[in-house]
Amino acid sequence: MTYQPPRGYWKNEKDTIINLTNNIKVLVKNKIPVFGFYGTEDGLYSVRQIESLKNIIGAEHLKYCSHNVFIDRQKDFLLQFKSWVK
């Protein structure tokens, strides 16, 4: 897949601009674990946004790698997911 499809999604989909930071902070404050697995090349989140999320949920709850984490890094995704749910 080229960069164009995710970029088009980002430019045209209003839901990608929803800021859920305060919601996530409430979850963390209430001791509800929050985990994130993001692709570095999907173009939906900037490095700054990922760093901000890491500061909120903790680095151990965030994995930021690869492009399409469910396909090209499926093994890594499943291992990470298993480690989080234990």
XYZ file of C-alpha atoms in Angstrom:
86
model
C 0.000 0.000 0.000
C 1.240 3.466 -0.790
C 1.107 6.494 1.480
C -1.871 7.962 -0.422
C -4.749 5.878 1.064
C -3.979 6.652 4.726
C -3.227 10.257 3.838
C -6.555 10.539 2.052
C -8.297 9.054 5.063
C -6.566 11.490 7.373
C -7.422 14.467 5.191
C -11.066 13.512 4.620
C -12.237 11.681 7.719
C -13.431 14.000 10.477
C -13.145 11.305 13.152
C -9.360 11.283 12.897
C -9.201 14.715 14.479
C -11.056 13.782 17.651
C -8.860 14.517 20.648
C -9.420 11.792 23.244
C -6.571 12.881 25.522
C -8.826 13.889 28.399
C -10.828 10.661 28.119
C -7.628 8.618 28.250
C -6.405 10.583 31.269
C -9.672 9.794 33.080
C -9.274 6.088 32.314
C -5.688 6.083 33.595
C -6.668 8.092 36.685
C -9.308 5.459 37.419
C -6.646 2.732 37.078
C -8.102 1.312 33.878
C -5.229 0.026 31.734
C -4.925 1.654 28.326
C -2.728 0.164 25.603
C -1.759 1.442 22.177
C -0.242 -0.251 19.144
C 0.471 2.170 16.310
C 2.132 1.948 12.915
C 4.971 4.396 12.352
C 4.176 4.851 8.673
C 0.379 5.048 8.685
C 0.416 8.854 8.782
C -2.496 9.091 11.219
C -0.509 10.179 14.281
C 2.523 12.393 14.573
C 5.536 11.444 16.657
C 4.535 14.248 19.029
C 1.071 12.721 19.520
C 2.568 9.294 20.188
C 5.020 10.755 22.718
C 2.164 12.545 24.456
C 0.198 9.308 24.642
C 3.254 7.476 25.944
C 3.538 10.031 28.747
C -0.093 9.471 29.687
C -0.391 5.677 29.511
C 3.249 4.735 30.135
C 5.905 3.549 27.712
C 5.286 -0.073 28.686
C 1.702 0.244 27.426
C 2.624 1.588 24.005
C 4.151 -0.125 20.995
C 5.023 2.082 18.027
C 6.480 0.207 15.094
C 6.110 -0.878 11.496
C 3.525 0.231 8.978
C 0.598 -2.133 9.097
C 1.007 -3.826 12.471
C -1.751 -6.366 11.877
C -0.268 -7.675 8.620
C 3.452 -7.028 8.191
C 4.266 -7.403 11.901
C 1.491 -9.794 12.880
C 3.745 -12.018 15.003
C 5.070 -9.012 16.939
C 1.537 -7.684 17.350
C 0.253 -10.978 18.750
C 3.216 -11.392 21.110
C 2.798 -7.836 22.392
C -0.938 -8.279 22.816
C -0.422 -11.533 24.735
C 2.073 -9.856 27.050
C -0.418 -7.099 27.835
C -3.344 -9.387 28.631
C -1.435 -11.648 31.014
